[in-house]
Structure formats: C-alpha cells, structure tokens
Coordinates of C-alpha atoms in Angstrom, one line a residue:
M24 CA 5.2 -14.0 30.6
A25 CA 2.3 -15.6 28.6
L26 CA 3.9 -14.8 25.3
F27 CA 7.2 -16.5 26.3
K28 CA 5.3 -19.7 27.2
K29 CA 3.5 -19.7 23.9
I30 CA 6.7 -19.6 21.8
N31 CA 7.6 -23.0 20.6
T32 CA 10.4 -24.4 22.8
K33 CA 11.7 -26.5 19.9
A34 CA 12.6 -23.3 17.9
K35 CA 16.3 -22.5 18.2
T36 CA 17.3 -18.9 18.8
I37 CA 20.3 -17.3 17.0
N38 CA 22.8 -14.7 18.3
S39 CA 24.1 -13.4 15.0
S40 CA 21.3 -11.1 14.0
G41 CA 23.3 -7.9 14.4
F42 CA 20.5 -6.3 16.5
G43 CA 20.5 -5.7 20.2
T44 CA 18.8 -8.0 22.7
S45 CA 17.4 -5.3 25.0
A46 CA 13.9 -4.6 23.8
S47 CA 13.4 -1.8 26.3
N48 CA 16.2 0.2 24.6
Y49 CA 15.0 -0.5 21.0
G50 CA 12.4 1.7 19.3
G51 CA 10.3 0.8 16.3
R52 CA 11.1 -1.8 13.7
F53 CA 14.5 -3.2 13.2
V54 CA 14.6 -2.7 9.4
N55 CA 12.6 -0.2 7.3
K56 CA 10.6 -1.4 4.3
N57 CA 13.3 0.0 2.0
G58 CA 15.9 -2.1 3.7
D59 CA 17.7 0.6 5.7
A60 CA 18.3 0.1 9.4
N61 CA 15.9 1.9 11.6
V62 CA 18.6 3.7 13.5
R63 CA 19.4 7.3 14.0
K64 CA 23.0 8.1 15.2
K65 CA 23.8 10.8 17.7
G66 CA 26.8 11.9 19.8
I67 CA 28.9 13.1 16.8
A68 CA 28.9 16.3 14.8
L69 CA 26.3 16.4 12.0
L70 CA 28.8 17.1 9.2
E71 CA 31.0 14.3 10.5
S72 CA 28.2 11.8 10.7
I73 CA 27.1 12.1 7.1
S74 CA 28.9 10.6 4.1
W75 CA 28.1 13.2 1.5
H76 CA 29.1 10.9 -1.3
H77 CA 26.6 8.2 -0.2
F78 CA 24.0 10.9 0.5
M79 CA 24.3 12.3 -3.0
L80 CA 24.2 8.8 -4.6
N81 CA 21.2 7.6 -2.7
I82 CA 18.8 10.6 -2.7
P83 CA 15.9 10.6 -5.2
R84 CA 16.9 11.9 -8.7
W85 CA 14.8 15.1 -8.5
H86 CA 16.4 15.9 -5.1
F87 CA 19.8 15.4 -6.7
L88 CA 19.1 17.6 -9.7
G89 CA 17.5 20.2 -7.4
I90 CA 20.7 20.4 -5.3
I91 CA 22.9 20.7 -8.4
V92 CA 20.7 23.5 -9.9
L93 CA 20.4 25.3 -6.5
F94 CA 24.2 25.2 -5.9
Y95 CA 24.8 26.5 -9.4
F96 CA 22.6 29.5 -9.0
V97 CA 23.7 30.2 -5.4
A98 CA 27.4 30.0 -6.3
N99 CA 26.9 32.5 -9.2
L100 CA 24.8 34.8 -7.1
F101 CA 27.6 34.8 -4.5
F102 CA 30.3 35.7 -7.1
A103 CA 28.1 38.2 -8.8
S104 CA 27.6 39.9 -5.4
I105 CA 31.4 40.1 -5.1
Y106 CA 31.8 41.6 -8.5
Y107 CA 29.1 44.1 -7.7
W108 CA 30.7 45.0 -4.4
I109 CA 34.1 45.5 -6.1
G110 CA 32.4 47.7 -8.7
V111 CA 31.1 46.8 -12.1
E112 CA 33.3 49.5 -13.6
H113 CA 36.1 46.8 -13.1
L114 CA 34.2 44.6 -15.6
N115 CA 35.0 45.9 -19.0
G116 CA 32.1 45.7 -21.5
I117 CA 29.2 46.2 -19.1
V118 CA 26.7 48.6 -20.4
A119 CA 23.9 49.3 -17.8
N120 CA 22.1 52.2 -16.3
T121 CA 20.2 50.8 -13.3
K122 CA 21.6 48.8 -10.3
L123 CA 19.5 45.8 -11.3
E124 CA 20.9 45.8 -14.9
K125 CA 24.5 46.1 -13.5
F126 CA 23.9 43.2 -11.1
G127 CA 22.3 41.2 -13.9
Q128 CA 25.2 41.6 -16.2
A129 CA 27.6 40.8 -13.3
F130 CA 25.6 37.6 -12.7
F131 CA 25.8 36.4 -16.3
F132 CA 29.5 37.3 -16.4
S133 CA 29.8 35.0 -13.3
I134 CA 28.1 32.2 -15.2
Q135 CA 30.4 32.5 -18.1
T136 CA 33.4 32.4 -15.8
F137 CA 32.1 29.6 -13.6
T138 CA 31.4 27.4 -16.6
T139 CA 34.7 28.6 -18.3
V140 CA 32.6 29.5 -21.4
G141 CA 34.1 33.0 -21.7
Y142 CA 32.3 34.6 -24.6
G143 CA 34.6 37.6 -24.3
H144 CA 31.9 40.3 -24.2
I145 CA 32.9 41.2 -20.7
N146 CA 36.4 40.9 -19.1
P147 CA 37.8 41.8 -15.7
I148 CA 40.0 44.9 -15.2
G149 CA 42.2 45.3 -12.1
F150 CA 43.6 43.0 -9.5
W151 CA 40.5 42.2 -7.4
A152 CA 38.2 41.6 -10.3
S153 CA 40.8 39.4 -12.0
F154 CA 41.6 37.5 -8.7
T155 CA 37.9 36.9 -8.1
S156 CA 37.3 35.6 -11.6
S157 CA 40.3 33.3 -11.4
V158 CA 39.1 31.8 -8.1
E159 CA 35.6 31.4 -9.6
A160 CA 37.0 29.6 -12.7
L161 CA 38.9 27.2 -10.4
T162 CA 35.8 26.6 -8.3
G163 CA 33.7 26.0 -11.4
L164 CA 36.2 23.4 -12.7
L165 CA 36.3 21.5 -9.4
T166 CA 32.5 21.7 -9.0
F167 CA 31.8 20.3 -12.5
A168 CA 34.4 17.5 -11.9
I169 CA 32.6 16.5 -8.7
A170 CA 29.2 16.8 -10.3
T171 CA 30.3 14.6 -13.3
G172 CA 31.6 12.0 -10.9
L173 CA 28.3 12.0 -9.0
F174 CA 26.3 11.7 -12.2
Y175 CA 28.4 8.8 -13.3
G176 CA 28.3 7.2 -9.8
R177 CA 24.5 7.4 -9.8
F178 CA 24.2 6.0 -13.3
S179 CA 26.7 3.1 -12.8
K180 CA 25.8 2.2 -9.2
P181 CA 25.0 -1.5 -9.0
Q182 CA 21.5 -2.1 -7.6
A183 CA 19.4 -5.2 -7.1
F184 CA 16.3 -4.3 -9.0
V185 CA 14.0 -6.5 -6.9
K186 CA 10.6 -5.6 -5.4
F187 CA 9.0 -7.3 -2.4
S188 CA 5.3 -7.7 -1.8
E189 CA 3.8 -5.2 0.6
N190 CA 2.5 -8.0 2.8
A191 CA 3.4 -11.4 3.9
V192 CA 0.7 -14.0 4.2
I193 CA -0.1 -17.1 6.3
A194 CA -1.4 -19.5 3.6
P195 CA -2.3 -23.1 3.2
Y196 CA 0.7 -25.4 2.5
G197 CA 0.3 -29.1 2.0
D198 CA -1.6 -30.4 5.0
G199 CA -0.7 -27.4 7.1
I200 CA 0.1 -23.7 6.8
A201 CA 3.2 -21.6 5.9
L202 CA 4.5 -18.1 6.0
M203 CA 4.9 -16.7 2.5
L204 CA 6.2 -13.6 1.0
R205 CA 7.0 -12.7 -2.6
M206 CA 9.6 -10.9 -4.6
T207 CA 10.2 -10.2 -8.3
P208 CA 12.7 -8.5 -10.6
Y209 CA 11.3 -5.4 -12.2
K210 CA 13.9 -4.3 -14.8
N211 CA 15.7 -5.8 -17.7
A212 CA 18.5 -7.3 -15.6
N213 CA 19.6 -10.9 -15.6
L214 CA 19.7 -12.0 -12.0
T215 CA 21.1 -15.5 -11.1
D216 CA 22.2 -17.5 -8.1
A217 CA 19.6 -15.9 -5.8
E218 CA 19.8 -16.8 -2.1
A219 CA 17.4 -15.8 0.6
R220 CA 17.5 -15.8 4.4
V221 CA 14.6 -15.0 6.7
T222 CA 14.9 -14.2 10.4
L223 CA 12.1 -13.7 12.9
G224 CA 12.5 -11.1 15.6
L225 CA 10.3 -11.0 18.7
S226 CA 10.1 -8.7 21.7
I227 CA 9.2 -10.9 24.6
E228 CA 9.2 -10.9 28.4
E229 CA 11.8 -13.0 30.0
K230 CA 12.7 -13.0 33.7
G231 CA 10.7 -9.8 34.2
A232 CA 12.5 -7.9 31.4
M233 CA 11.6 -7.3 27.7
V234 CA 14.2 -8.9 25.4
N235 CA 14.6 -9.3 21.7
K236 CA 14.8 -12.9 20.5
F237 CA 15.7 -13.9 17.0
F238 CA 14.9 -17.1 15.2
E239 CA 16.1 -18.4 11.8
L240 CA 13.1 -19.3 9.6
P241 CA 14.0 -22.3 7.4
L242 CA 12.7 -22.0 3.9
E243 CA 11.2 -24.6 1.6
L244 CA 13.7 -23.3 -1.0
S245 CA 16.4 -20.8 -0.1
K246 CA 18.3 -20.8 -3.4
V247 CA 17.3 -20.5 -7.1
N248 CA 19.5 -20.6 -10.1
A249 CA 17.8 -17.8 -11.9
L250 CA 15.4 -15.0 -10.7
T251 CA 13.4 -14.3 -13.8
L252 CA 9.8 -14.6 -12.6
S253 CA 8.3 -14.1 -9.1
W254 CA 9.8 -16.0 -6.2
T255 CA 7.6 -16.8 -3.2
L256 CA 9.6 -17.6 -0.1
V257 CA 7.9 -20.3 1.9
H258 CA 8.5 -21.1 5.6
P259 CA 6.5 -24.2 6.5
I260 CA 5.0 -23.6 10.0
T261 CA 5.8 -27.0 11.6
E262 CA 6.2 -28.1 15.2
K263 CA 9.8 -26.8 15.1
S264 CA 8.8 -23.3 13.8
P265 CA 8.7 -20.4 16.3
L266 CA 5.4 -19.4 14.6
Y267 CA 3.8 -22.7 15.5
N268 CA 0.3 -22.3 17.1
F269 CA 0.3 -18.5 16.4
T270 CA -3.3 -17.3 15.7
A271 CA -4.6 -14.3 13.8
E272 CA -5.0 -12.5 17.1
D273 CA -1.3 -13.1 17.9
Y274 CA -0.2 -11.5 14.7
A275 CA -2.3 -8.5 15.5
S276 CA -1.1 -8.0 19.1
I277 CA 2.5 -9.4 19.3
D278 CA 5.4 -7.1 18.6
G279 CA 7.2 -9.2 16.0
E280 CA 9.1 -8.5 12.8
I281 CA 10.2 -10.8 9.9
L282 CA 13.6 -9.7 8.4
V283 CA 14.3 -10.7 4.8
F284 CA 17.8 -10.7 3.2
I285 CA 18.5 -11.8 -0.3
K286 CA 21.7 -11.9 -2.4
V287 CA 21.7 -12.2 -6.2
F288 CA 24.4 -12.1 -8.9
D289 CA 24.0 -9.6 -11.7
D290 CA 25.9 -10.6 -14.8
I291 CA 25.9 -7.0 -16.2
Y292 CA 27.8 -5.7 -13.2
S293 CA 29.5 -9.1 -12.6
T294 CA 29.0 -8.8 -8.9
H295 CA 26.7 -10.0 -6.1
L296 CA 24.0 -7.5 -4.9
V297 CA 22.0 -7.5 -1.8
K298 CA 18.5 -6.4 -0.9
R299 CA 16.7 -6.2 2.4
T300 CA 13.2 -5.6 3.7
S301 CA 11.1 -6.5 6.7
Y302 CA 7.5 -7.2 7.7
I303 CA 6.1 -6.3 11.1
F304 CA 3.4 -8.7 12.3
K305 CA 0.7 -6.1 11.4
E306 CA 1.8 -6.5 7.8
V307 CA 1.2 -10.2 7.9
V308 CA -2.2 -11.3 6.5
Y309 CA -3.5 -14.3 8.2
G310 CA -5.5 -16.7 6.0
A311 CA -4.6 -15.5 2.4
K312 CA -2.7 -16.7 -0.6
F313 CA -0.9 -14.9 -3.4
N314 CA -2.4 -14.8 -6.9
I315 CA -0.2 -16.0 -9.6
M316 CA 1.7 -13.2 -11.4
Y317 CA 2.6 -14.7 -14.8
N318 CA 0.9 -16.5 -17.6
R319 CA 1.4 -17.3 -21.3
N320 CA 0.7 -14.8 -24.1
H321 CA -2.1 -15.3 -26.7
D322 CA 0.1 -17.3 -29.1
D323 CA 1.9 -19.3 -26.4
S324 CA 5.3 -17.9 -27.5
K325 CA 6.2 -15.9 -24.4
T326 CA 5.6 -15.7 -20.6
I327 CA 4.0 -12.4 -19.4
L328 CA 5.0 -11.3 -15.9
D329 CA 2.5 -8.8 -14.5
L330 CA 4.2 -6.7 -12.0
Q331 CA 1.0 -5.1 -10.9
K332 CA 0.0 -8.4 -9.3
L333 CA 3.0 -8.5 -7.0
N334 CA 0.8 -7.5 -4.0
S335 CA -2.3 -9.3 -5.2
F336 CA -3.7 -11.9 -2.8
E337 CA -7.1 -13.5 -1.9
K338 CA -8.4 -14.5 1.5
V339 CA -8.7 -18.2 2.1
V340 CA -9.8 -20.5 5.0
L341 CA -6.8 -22.2 6.7
P342 CA -6.9 -25.9 7.6

C-alpha cells in the first residue's frame, strides 16, 4: 500500500490504454522494445492463429530467403522422389548407371519442370510421369507467383524508419527535472507531421489487490512539423505528474513501464506510419542527460546527424 500512497493524487488515470487492469493476470512488460505487444495467444489451432502473409513480411530477410531456398529444394526433392519411384525409364533422355546418378538426373529434371525452364534434354513418357510433371509445373507457377508477391510486399511495405534510444533519462529541466527519451530517423525518408504520445503504466496495490494503473504523460512538445534531426520527448515532472517525488530507488524497485507511441507522415508512401516502444523503469537512468547528436560540418554548409550518438548520455547531478 506504500506505493499507492506515494503516487501523486493530482495525476489523472486513463482507461483507454488497451491493456488489462489486473496486474496479477499480466506477465512481463506491456510492449516489447520493438513495439510488438508482449502477448502470446493460445486456445486456437497453431495454423489458424498465424497470418502467414504477415509472418513472411515481418521475419528478417535472411530467414525469409532461407525459407524460400529451403522450400525450393524440398519441393524438388519431393518430386524427384516421385519420378524415381515411378521409374526413371519413364524419363526419356536419362543416361545413368548408378542409383545416385539416376536420382540426380531426376532431381535436375524436376528443377527444370518446377521452374518451367524445360531445356528439352529429358522429357516424360507415359501417363504417371506426364501427370506428375504437369502437377509440378502448376505448383511451380503458383509458388513463384506467391514468392514474387512476397518479395514485392517486403520491398514496398511502408515502415517508419525511426529508432528510439535504448534508455530514457531523468534529466535537469528548467528549475526542476523531466523524463526524457530520444528518437531519430535513420534512413533517407522525409518524415513530417510527427506526433507523440507517452503513457505511464504502473502495477500497484489497491484494496489488497495488484492492479494496473495508466497515466497520460503530458509532453513539452507533442508535435513537430518535420522529423529530420533527433527529437527528444520531454515530460516535465511537476506537481501534477504521476512521477512526482519518485527517487532513483523507486525507479529501481517499482514495476513500471513507459509506453511510447508516435505517428509520422511519409511523403514517399503518402501515408501515416506508426512506431511503438516502451521503457521499463530499470531502463530509466536517473540523473543523466543526452548528448547532442548533430553539429555543423567543417565548412558550415551542412548539418551532420551522428546516429551513433543516439544512446549517448552523461551522468549529471539533479537539482
């Protein structure tokens, strides 16, 4: 109950967070660092619970290419096994003495059929070999159509190319202190009309039960016309802030999380994009300030944004 008494009574809670209020039923953080909800769904069949289109668009590129190559070889091994089972004598043009050579030529005939290349060196004879090759050709056409769509989808998928700092900081601000976190664009995209919203989630004891309480954290500046350099979100910790009177020990011991939501307009895609992240209290550095990320070049003709300084901060003494 001590924590509940310490929270500023002037801070207003919100009920539109989208997260549950029962802390005893909630495990871990609300939002992962990459912006995904920290939720695992159950009670439904695995294949039904996964959107394979979203899965293939969101996995890392090397995983994506690995799945494509693996499927390509597995599919051809499957059809080559069928040709071998039917009998390679039904594939006119195969000249081989050993079983391995026969299977190898059946495998490369499968590749030619699957990709519809059809060099003509080998051709099927008889109903079953011809039927299998026709099914494989159709399978290859459909597979490459799907793969092409996935490649295009991954290439053209709108993304907000914005990185957040690894830590938030409690820094000097005017005559007091403020919660600060930083973000920056990291690719050659023109982002405008950026909006930010920050919410604080706390697991506290209330009437003998642990509950989740959410507070909107007002920002010094919640909108900017253009996101071209770094943008530090600043929440002044005033008497109306739920973080008022929190100490370094509180950030180290209290189960709290800062949820960050931003929306930007990308003029290349001509659409609004969103980005999310969160900071648990253990990722908040008490008594620090960010180092500036940008400066002028040697001839004063351009501004240099150093992305390696996104997470750079220095310890300071708070007032």
